[in-house]
Tab-separated table of C-alpha atoms and ligand atoms in Angstrom:
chain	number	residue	atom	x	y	z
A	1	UNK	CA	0.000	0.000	0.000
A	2	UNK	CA	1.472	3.684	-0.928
A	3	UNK	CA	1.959	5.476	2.044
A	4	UNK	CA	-0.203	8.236	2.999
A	5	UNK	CA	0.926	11.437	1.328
A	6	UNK	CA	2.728	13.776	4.710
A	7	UNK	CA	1.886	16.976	4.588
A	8	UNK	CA	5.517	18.822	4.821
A	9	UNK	CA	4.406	22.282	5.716
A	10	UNK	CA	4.529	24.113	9.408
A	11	UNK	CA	1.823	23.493	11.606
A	12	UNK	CA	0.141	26.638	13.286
A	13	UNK	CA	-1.819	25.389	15.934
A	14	UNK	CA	-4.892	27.576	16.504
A	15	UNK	CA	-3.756	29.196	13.552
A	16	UNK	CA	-1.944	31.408	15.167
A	17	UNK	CA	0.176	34.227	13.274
A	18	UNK	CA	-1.532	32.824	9.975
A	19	UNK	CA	-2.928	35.342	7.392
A	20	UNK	CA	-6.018	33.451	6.031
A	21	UNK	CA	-7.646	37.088	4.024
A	22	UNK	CA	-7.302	39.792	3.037
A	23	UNK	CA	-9.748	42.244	4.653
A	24	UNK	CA	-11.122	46.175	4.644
A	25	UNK	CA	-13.665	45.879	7.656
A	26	UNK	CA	-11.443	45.918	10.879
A	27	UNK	CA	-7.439	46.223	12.180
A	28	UNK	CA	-6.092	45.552	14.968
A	29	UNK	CA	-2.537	47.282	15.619
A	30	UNK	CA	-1.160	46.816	18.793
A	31	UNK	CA	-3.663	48.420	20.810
A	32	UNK	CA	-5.341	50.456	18.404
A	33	UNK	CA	-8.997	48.898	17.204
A	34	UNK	CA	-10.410	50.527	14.190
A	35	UNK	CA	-13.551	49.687	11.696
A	36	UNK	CA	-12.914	50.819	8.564
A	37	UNK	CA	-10.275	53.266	9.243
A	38	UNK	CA	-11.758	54.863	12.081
A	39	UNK	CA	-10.435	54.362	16.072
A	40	UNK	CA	-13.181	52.450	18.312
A	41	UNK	CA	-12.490	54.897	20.822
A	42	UNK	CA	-13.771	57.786	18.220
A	43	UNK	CA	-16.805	55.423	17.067
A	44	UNK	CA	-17.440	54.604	20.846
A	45	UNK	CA	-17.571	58.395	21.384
A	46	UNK	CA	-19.389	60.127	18.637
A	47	UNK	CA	-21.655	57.151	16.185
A	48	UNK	CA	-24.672	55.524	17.391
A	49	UNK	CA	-24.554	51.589	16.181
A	50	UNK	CA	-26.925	51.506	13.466
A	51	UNK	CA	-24.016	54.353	11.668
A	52	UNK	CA	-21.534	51.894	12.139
A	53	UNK	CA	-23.462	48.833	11.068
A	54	UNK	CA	-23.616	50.871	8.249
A	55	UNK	CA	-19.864	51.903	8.052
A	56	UNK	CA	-18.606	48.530	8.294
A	57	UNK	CA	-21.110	47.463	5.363
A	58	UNK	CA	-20.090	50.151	2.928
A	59	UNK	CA	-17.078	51.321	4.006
A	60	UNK	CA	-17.834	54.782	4.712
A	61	UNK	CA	-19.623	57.106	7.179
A	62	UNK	CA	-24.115	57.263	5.888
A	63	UNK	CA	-24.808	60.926	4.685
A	64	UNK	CA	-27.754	62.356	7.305
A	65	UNK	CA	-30.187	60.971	4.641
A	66	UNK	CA	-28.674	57.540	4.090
A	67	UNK	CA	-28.485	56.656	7.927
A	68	UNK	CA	-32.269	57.541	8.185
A	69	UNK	CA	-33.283	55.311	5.220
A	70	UNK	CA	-31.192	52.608	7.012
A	71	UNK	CA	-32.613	53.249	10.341
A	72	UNK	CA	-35.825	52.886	8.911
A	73	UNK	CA	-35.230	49.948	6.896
A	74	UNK	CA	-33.859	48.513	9.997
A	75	UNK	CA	-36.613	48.901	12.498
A	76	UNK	CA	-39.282	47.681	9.948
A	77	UNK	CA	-37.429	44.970	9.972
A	78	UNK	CA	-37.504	44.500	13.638
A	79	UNK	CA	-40.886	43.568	13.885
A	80	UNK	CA	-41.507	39.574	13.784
A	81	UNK	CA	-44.667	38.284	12.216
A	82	UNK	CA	-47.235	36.408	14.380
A	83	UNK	CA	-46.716	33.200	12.725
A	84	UNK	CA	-42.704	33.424	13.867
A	85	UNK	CA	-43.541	34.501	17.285
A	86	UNK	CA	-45.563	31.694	17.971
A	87	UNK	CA	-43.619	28.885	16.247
A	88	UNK	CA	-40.689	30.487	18.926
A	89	UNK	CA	-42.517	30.900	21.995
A	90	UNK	CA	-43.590	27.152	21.322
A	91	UNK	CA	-39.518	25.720	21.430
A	92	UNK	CA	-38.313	24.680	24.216
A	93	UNK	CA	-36.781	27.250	27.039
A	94	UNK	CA	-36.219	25.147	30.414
A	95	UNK	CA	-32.861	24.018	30.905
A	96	UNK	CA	-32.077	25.666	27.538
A	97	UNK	CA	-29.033	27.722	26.874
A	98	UNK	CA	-29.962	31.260	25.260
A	99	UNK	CA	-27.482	30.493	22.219
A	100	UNK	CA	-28.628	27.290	21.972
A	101	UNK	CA	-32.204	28.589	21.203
A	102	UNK	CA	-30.727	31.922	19.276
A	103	UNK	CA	-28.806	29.338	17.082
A	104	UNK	CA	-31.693	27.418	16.839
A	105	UNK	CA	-33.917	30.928	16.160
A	106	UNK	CA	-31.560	32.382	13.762
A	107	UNK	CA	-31.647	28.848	11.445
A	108	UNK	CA	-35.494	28.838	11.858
A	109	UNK	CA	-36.296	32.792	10.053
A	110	UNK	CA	-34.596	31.724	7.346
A	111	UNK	CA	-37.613	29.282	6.867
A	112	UNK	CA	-39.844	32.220	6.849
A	113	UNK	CA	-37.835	33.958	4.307
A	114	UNK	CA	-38.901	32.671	0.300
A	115	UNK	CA	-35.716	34.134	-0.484
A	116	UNK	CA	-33.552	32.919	1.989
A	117	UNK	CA	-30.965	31.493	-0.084
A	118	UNK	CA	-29.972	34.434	-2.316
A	119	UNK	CA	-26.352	35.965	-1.952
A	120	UNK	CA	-26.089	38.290	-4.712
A	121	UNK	CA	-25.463	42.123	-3.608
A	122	UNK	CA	-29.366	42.545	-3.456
A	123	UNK	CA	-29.652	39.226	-1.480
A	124	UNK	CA	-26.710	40.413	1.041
A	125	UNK	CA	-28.529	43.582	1.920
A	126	UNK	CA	-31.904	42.533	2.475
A	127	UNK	CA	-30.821	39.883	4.757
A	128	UNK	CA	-28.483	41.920	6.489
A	129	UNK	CA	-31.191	43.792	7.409
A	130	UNK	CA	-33.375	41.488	8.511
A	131	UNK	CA	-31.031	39.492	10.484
A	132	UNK	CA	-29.423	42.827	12.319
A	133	UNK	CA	-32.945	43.803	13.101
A	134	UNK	CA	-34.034	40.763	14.047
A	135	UNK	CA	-31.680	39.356	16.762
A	136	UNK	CA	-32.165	42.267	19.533
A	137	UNK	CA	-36.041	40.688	19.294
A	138	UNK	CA	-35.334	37.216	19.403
A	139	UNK	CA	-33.447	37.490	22.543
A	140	UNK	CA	-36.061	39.426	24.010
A	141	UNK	CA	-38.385	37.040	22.988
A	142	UNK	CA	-36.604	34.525	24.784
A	143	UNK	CA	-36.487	35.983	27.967
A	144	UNK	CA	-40.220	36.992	27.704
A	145	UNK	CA	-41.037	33.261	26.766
A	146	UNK	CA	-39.217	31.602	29.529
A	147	UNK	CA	-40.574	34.253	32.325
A	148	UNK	CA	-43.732	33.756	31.244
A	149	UNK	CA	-44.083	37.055	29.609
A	150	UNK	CA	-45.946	38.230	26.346
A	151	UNK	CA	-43.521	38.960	23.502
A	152	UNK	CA	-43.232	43.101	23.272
A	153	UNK	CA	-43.556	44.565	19.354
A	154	UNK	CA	-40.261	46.840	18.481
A	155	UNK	CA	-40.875	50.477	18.339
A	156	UNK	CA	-40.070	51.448	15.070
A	157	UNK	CA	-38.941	54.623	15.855
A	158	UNK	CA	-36.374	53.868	18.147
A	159	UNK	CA	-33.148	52.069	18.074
A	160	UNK	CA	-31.862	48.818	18.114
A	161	UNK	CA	-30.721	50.018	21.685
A	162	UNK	CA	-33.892	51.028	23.107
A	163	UNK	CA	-35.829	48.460	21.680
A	164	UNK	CA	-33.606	45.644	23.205
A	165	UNK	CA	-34.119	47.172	27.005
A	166	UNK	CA	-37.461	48.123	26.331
A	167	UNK	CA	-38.451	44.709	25.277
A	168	UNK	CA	-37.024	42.629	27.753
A	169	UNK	CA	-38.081	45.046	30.787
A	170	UNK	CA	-41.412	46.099	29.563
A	171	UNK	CA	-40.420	49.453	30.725
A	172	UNK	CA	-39.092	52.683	28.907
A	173	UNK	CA	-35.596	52.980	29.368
A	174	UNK	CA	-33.331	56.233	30.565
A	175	UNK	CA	-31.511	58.050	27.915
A	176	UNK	CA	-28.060	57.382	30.091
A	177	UNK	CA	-28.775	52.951	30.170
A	178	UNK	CA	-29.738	53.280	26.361
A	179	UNK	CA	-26.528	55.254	25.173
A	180	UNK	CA	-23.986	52.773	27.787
A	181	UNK	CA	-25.729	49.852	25.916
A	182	UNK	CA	-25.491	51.442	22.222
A	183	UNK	CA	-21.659	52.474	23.380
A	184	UNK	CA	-21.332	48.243	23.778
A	185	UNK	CA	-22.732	47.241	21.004
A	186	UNK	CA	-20.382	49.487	18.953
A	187	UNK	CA	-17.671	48.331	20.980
A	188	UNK	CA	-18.583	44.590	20.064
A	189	UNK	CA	-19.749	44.970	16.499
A	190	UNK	CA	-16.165	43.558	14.748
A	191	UNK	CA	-12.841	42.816	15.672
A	192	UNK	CA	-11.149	41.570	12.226
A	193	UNK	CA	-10.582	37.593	12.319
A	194	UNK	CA	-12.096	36.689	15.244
A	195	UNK	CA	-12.914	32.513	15.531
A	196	UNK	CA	-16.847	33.715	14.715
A	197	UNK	CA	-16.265	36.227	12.531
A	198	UNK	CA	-13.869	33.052	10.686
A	199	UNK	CA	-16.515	30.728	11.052
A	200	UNK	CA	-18.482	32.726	8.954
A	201	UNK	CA	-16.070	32.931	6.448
A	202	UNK	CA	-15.674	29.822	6.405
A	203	UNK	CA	-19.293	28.765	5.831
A	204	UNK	CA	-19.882	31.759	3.468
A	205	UNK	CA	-17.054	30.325	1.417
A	206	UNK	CA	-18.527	27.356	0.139
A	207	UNK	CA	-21.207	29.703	-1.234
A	208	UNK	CA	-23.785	28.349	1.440
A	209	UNK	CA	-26.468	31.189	2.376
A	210	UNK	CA	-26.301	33.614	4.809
A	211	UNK	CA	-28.994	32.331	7.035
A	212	UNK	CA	-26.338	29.260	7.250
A	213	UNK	CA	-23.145	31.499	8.146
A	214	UNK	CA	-24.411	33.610	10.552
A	215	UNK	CA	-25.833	30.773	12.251
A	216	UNK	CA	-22.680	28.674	12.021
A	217	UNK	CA	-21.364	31.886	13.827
A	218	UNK	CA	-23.609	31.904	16.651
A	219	UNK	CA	-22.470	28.134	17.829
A	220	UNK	CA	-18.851	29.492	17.436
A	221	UNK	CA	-19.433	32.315	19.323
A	222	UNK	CA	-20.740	30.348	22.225
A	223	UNK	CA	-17.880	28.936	23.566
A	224	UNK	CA	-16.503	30.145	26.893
A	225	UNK	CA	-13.084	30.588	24.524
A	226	UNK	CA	-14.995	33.273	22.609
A	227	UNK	CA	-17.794	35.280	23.279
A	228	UNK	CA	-19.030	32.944	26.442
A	229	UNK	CA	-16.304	34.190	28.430
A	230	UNK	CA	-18.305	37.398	29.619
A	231	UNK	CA	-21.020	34.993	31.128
A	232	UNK	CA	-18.343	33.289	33.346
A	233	UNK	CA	-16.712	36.400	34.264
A	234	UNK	CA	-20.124	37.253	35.760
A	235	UNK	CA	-20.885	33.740	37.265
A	236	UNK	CA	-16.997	33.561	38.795
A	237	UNK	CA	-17.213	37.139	40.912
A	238	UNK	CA	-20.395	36.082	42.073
A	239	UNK	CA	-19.049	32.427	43.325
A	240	UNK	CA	-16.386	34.691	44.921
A	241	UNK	CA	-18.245	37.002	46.276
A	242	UNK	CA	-16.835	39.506	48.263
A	243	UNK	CA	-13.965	41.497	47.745
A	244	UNK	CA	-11.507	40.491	50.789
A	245	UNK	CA	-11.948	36.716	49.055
A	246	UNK	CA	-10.416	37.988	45.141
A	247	UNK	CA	-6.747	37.880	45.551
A	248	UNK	CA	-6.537	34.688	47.286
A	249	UNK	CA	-9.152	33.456	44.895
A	250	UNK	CA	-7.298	34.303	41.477
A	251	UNK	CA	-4.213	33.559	43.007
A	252	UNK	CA	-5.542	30.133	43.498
A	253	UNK	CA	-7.495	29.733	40.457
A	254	UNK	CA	-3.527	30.722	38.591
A	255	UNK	CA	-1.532	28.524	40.535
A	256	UNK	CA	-4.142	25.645	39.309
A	257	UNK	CA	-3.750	26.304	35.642
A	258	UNK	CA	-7.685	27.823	35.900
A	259	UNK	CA	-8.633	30.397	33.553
A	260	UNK	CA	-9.726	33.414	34.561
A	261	UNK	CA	-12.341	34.314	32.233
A	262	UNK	CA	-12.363	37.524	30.642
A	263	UNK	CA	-7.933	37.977	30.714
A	264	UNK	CA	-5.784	37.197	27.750
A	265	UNK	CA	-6.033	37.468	24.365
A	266	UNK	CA	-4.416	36.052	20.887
A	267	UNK	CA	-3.948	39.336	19.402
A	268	UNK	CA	-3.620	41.869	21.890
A	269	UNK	CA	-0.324	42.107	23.814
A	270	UNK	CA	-0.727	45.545	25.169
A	271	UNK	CA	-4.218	45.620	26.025
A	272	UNK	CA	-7.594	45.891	24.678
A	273	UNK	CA	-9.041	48.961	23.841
A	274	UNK	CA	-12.616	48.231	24.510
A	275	UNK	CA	-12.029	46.686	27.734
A	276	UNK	CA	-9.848	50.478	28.692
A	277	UNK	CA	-13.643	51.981	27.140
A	278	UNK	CA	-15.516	48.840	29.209
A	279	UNK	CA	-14.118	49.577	32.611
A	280	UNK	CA	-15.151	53.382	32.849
A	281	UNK	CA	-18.659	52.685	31.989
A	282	UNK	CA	-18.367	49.407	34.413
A	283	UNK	CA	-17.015	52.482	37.199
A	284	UNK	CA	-19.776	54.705	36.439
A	285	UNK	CA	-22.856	52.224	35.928
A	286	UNK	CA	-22.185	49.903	39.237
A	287	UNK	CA	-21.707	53.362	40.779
A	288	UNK	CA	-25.141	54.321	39.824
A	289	UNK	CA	-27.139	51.328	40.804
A	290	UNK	CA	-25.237	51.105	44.261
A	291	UNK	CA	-23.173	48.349	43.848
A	292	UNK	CA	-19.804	49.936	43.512
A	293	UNK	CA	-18.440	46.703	44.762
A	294	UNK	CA	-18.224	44.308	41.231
A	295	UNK	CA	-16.621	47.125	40.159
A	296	UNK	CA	-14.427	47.401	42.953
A	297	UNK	CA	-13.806	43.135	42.685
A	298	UNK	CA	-13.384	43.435	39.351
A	299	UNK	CA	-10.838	45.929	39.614
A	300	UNK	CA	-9.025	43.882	42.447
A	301	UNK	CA	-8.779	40.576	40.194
A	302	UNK	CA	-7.669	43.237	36.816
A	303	UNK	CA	-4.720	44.189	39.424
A	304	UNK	CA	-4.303	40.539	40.611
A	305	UNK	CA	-4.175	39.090	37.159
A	306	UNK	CA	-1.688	41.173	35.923
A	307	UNK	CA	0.817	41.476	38.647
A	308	UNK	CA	0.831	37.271	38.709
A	309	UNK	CA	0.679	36.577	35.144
A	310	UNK	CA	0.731	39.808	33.178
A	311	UNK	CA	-2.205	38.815	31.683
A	312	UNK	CA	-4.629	41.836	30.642
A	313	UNK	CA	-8.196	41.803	30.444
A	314	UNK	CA	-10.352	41.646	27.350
A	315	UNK	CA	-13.731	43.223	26.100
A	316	UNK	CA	-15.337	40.324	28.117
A	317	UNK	CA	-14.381	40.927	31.612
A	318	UNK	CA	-15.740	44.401	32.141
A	319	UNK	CA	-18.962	44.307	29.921
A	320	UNK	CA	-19.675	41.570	32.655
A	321	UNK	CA	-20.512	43.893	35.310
A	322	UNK	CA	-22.034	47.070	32.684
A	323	UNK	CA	-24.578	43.848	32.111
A	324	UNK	CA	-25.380	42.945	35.484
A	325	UNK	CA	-26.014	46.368	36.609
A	326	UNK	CA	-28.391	47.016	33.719
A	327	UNK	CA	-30.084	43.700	35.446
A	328	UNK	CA	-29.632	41.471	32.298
A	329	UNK	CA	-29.459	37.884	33.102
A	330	UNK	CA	-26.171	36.451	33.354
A	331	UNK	CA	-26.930	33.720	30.774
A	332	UNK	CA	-28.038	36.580	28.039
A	333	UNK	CA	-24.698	37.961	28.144
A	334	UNK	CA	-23.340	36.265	25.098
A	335	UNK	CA	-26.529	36.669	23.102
A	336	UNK	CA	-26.316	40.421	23.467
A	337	UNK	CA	-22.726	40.266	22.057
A	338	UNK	CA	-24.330	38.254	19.135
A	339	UNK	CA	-26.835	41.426	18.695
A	340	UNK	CA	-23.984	43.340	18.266
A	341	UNK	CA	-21.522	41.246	16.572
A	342	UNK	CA	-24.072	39.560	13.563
A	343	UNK	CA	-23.454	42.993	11.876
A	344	UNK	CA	-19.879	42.509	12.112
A	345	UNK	CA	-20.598	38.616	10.647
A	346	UNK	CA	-22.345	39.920	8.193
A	347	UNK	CA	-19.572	42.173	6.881
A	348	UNK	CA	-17.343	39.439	6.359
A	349	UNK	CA	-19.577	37.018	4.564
A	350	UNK	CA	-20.166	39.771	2.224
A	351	UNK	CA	-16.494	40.636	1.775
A	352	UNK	CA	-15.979	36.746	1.228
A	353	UNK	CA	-18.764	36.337	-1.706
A	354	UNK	CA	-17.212	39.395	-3.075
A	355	UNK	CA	-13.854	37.878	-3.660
A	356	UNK	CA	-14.265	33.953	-2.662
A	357	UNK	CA	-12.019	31.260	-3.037
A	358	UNK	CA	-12.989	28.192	-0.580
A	359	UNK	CA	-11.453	27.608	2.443
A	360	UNK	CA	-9.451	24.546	2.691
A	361	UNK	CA	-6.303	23.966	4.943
A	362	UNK	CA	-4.430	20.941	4.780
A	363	UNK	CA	-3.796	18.791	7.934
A	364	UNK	CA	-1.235	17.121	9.037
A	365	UNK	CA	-1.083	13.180	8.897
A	366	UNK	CA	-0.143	11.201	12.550
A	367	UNK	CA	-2.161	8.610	12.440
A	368	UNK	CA	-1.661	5.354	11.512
A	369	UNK	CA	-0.920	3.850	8.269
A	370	UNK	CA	-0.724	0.570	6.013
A	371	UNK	CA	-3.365	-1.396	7.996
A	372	UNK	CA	-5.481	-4.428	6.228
A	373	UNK	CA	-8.047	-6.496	7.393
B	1	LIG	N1	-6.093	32.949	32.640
B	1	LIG	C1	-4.971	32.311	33.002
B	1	LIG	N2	-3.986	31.988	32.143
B	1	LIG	C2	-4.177	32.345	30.870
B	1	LIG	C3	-5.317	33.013	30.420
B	1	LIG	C4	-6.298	33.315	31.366
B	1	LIG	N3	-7.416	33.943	31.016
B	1	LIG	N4	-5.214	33.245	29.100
B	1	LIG	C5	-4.050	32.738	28.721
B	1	LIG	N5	-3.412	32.191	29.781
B	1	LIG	C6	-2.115	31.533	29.778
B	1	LIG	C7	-2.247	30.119	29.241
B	1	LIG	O1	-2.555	29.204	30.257
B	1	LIG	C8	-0.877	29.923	28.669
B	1	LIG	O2	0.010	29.754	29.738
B	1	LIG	P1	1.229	28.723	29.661
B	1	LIG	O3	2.100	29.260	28.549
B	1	LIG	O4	1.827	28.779	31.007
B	1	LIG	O5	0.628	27.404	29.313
B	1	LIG	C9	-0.579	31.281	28.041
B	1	LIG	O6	-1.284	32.221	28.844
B	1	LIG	C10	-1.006	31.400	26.597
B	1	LIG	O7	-2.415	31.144	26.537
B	1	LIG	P2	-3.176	30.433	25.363
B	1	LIG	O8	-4.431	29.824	25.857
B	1	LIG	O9	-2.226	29.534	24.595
B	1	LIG	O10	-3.509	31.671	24.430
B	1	LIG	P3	-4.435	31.634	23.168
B	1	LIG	O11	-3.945	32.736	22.306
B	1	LIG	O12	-4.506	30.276	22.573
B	1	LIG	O13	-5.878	31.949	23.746
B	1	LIG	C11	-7.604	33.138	24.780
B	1	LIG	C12	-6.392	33.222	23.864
B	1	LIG	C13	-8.353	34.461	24.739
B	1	LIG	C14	-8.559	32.048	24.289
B	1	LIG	C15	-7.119	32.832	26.206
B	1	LIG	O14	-6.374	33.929	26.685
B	1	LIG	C16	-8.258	32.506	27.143
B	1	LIG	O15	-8.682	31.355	27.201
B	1	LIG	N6	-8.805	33.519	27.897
B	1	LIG	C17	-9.913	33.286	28.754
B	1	LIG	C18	-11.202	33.240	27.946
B	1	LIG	C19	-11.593	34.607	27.449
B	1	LIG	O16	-11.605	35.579	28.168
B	1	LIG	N7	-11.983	34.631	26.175
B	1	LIG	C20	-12.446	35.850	25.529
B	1	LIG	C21	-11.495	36.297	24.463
B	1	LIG	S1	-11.965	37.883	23.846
């Protein structure tokens, strides 16, 4: 029997330091974040999220006019039909993982949608729509099932922001909760090759549909590797509780070879910029509900992590506590980041269609060879 053709070339485990694209929507240098040319900080401070959903799909700033067509093509689309509503309030919810049923969610509108499987340009912008509109509801919708709630309508003339609190609270937001969540949903839109944003690729590269990528990217993003992490950040401060317990706790948790969710990251070296952005509206929001003190914790372990293992913290670790003090569940955590980040998604399978060539790695053989039976 010939032997099995060896694959000679490096292996990059996890990829890492391998250039699989080119790419226009995001860059990451050193510490420096930008979509489409533009600093997150400078995004973070001056767009709302809908202008940079629609900066990182056409690669420029909307003209006054533009972003108001978009807006309004956007909350239209925000509304889901009776006949969806009730086919989701009818899955399953108990002992269900948010992302499992947003996964599950996502896959099911595209049976809802005659056109589902287009990916020309018209295809690509229609959908993007829909599914950018669409996933601030769904989670909603979730948390309204599973409490027993009715499902709240969008308001059409109001943001993706205000919508989101306004349907999962049943109560009109303040101006200050809407912009802090807006400001994290910019913050979490992109961040270049990311393992979803990849995923996407990857699935958008064999010319499958949209509804397909964006839902392969949801089970990617799920993992506590990815964008899971800010769920456990939340879940470990509150199984360590109070403040006087953190050092000894992380210190612990290092010496073991634990994780600490929400430190570390492939790229960054020198720090993350929207976790710098993250930890002032973390100060200021804890602050303002009266409970200073995950702030405070959170702080302690940043301090901890770093002097033991120089280890800084990503967007995930402070977002944990801007979350809990806007009283989201801890479990919704992740599907808020995938409110945020399917526009990001959805700039990458578009930038794939538009100059494709499948992916396909090679990998190498260490298995066994030559056997009969
Ligand atoms: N806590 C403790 N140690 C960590 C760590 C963390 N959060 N992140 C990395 N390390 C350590 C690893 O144990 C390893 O140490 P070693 O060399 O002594 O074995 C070293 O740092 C390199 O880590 P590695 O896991 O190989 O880095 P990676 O580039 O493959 O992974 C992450 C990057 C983000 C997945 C990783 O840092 C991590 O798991 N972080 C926690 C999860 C998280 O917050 N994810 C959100 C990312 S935005």
């Amino acid at each position: 029997m010939a032997a099995v053709e060896v694959y000679e070339g490096a292996v990059d485990k996890g990829l890492e330091g391998v250039v699989a694209c080119t790419t226009g929507i995001s860059s990451i240098v050193d510490a420096t974040l930008c979509f489409r040319g533009y600093t997150i900080d400078d995004l973070a401070e001056k767009s709302t999220f809908e202008e940079v959903v629609y900066l990182l799909w056409h690669d420029r700033r909307p003209t006054p006019a533009e972003l108001a067509t978009f807006r309004k093509e956007i909350s239209q689309e925000m509304i889901l039909r009776p006949e969806v509503v009730k086919q989701l309030q009818s899955l399953p919810t108990k002992g269900v993982h948010p992302m499992a049923w947003l996964r599950t969610a996502t896959s099911l509108l595209s049976l809802y949608d005659a056109d589902s499987q287009g990916i020309d340009e018209k295809a690509q912008h229609r959908i993007g729509i829909r599914l950018t509109a669409k996933m601030a509801p769904l989670v909603a919708l979730f948390e309204r099932t599973r409490t027993g709630q009715p499902f709240i309508q969008a308001n059409p003339e109001k943001s993706i922001a205000w919508n989101f609190l306004n349907m999962m609270f049943g109560k009109e937001p303040d101006a200050e909760t809407v912009k802090i969540f807006d400001v994290c949903l910019i913050l979490h839109a992109d961040h270049e090759l990311n393992c979803s944003a990849f995923s996407a690729r990857v699935t958008s590269s064999s010319l499958s549909d949209i509804y397909s990528a964006v839902t392969s990217a949801i089970g990617t993003l799920k993992g506590p590797l990815h964008g899971g992490a800010n769920e456990q950040v939340m879940l470990m401060l509150k199984e360590i509780g109070t403040m006087e317990k953190a050092e000894a706790w992380i210190k612990e948790a290092l010496a073991n070879k634990v994780k600490v969710m929400g430190f570390g990251h492939r790229v960054y070296k020198n720090g993350d910029p929207r976790a710098r952005i993250l930890r002032t509206m973390s100060e200021q929001i804890t602050k303002k509900v009266g409970e200073a003190h995950w702030y405070e914790m959170s702080a302690m372990i940043d301090h901890t992590v770093q002097k033991e293992k120089g280890l800084l913290p990503n967007v995930d670790f402070y977002s944990a506590t801007v979350y809990n003090s806007m009283r989201i569940p801890t479990d919704l955590f992740t599907p808020i980041f995938a409110v945020s980040r399917v526009s990001g998604w959805l700039a990458h399978i578009f930038e794939q269609y538009s100059k494709n060539r499948i992916y396909r790695p090679r990998g190498k053989w260490i298995g066994k060879e030559g056997l009969k039976i």
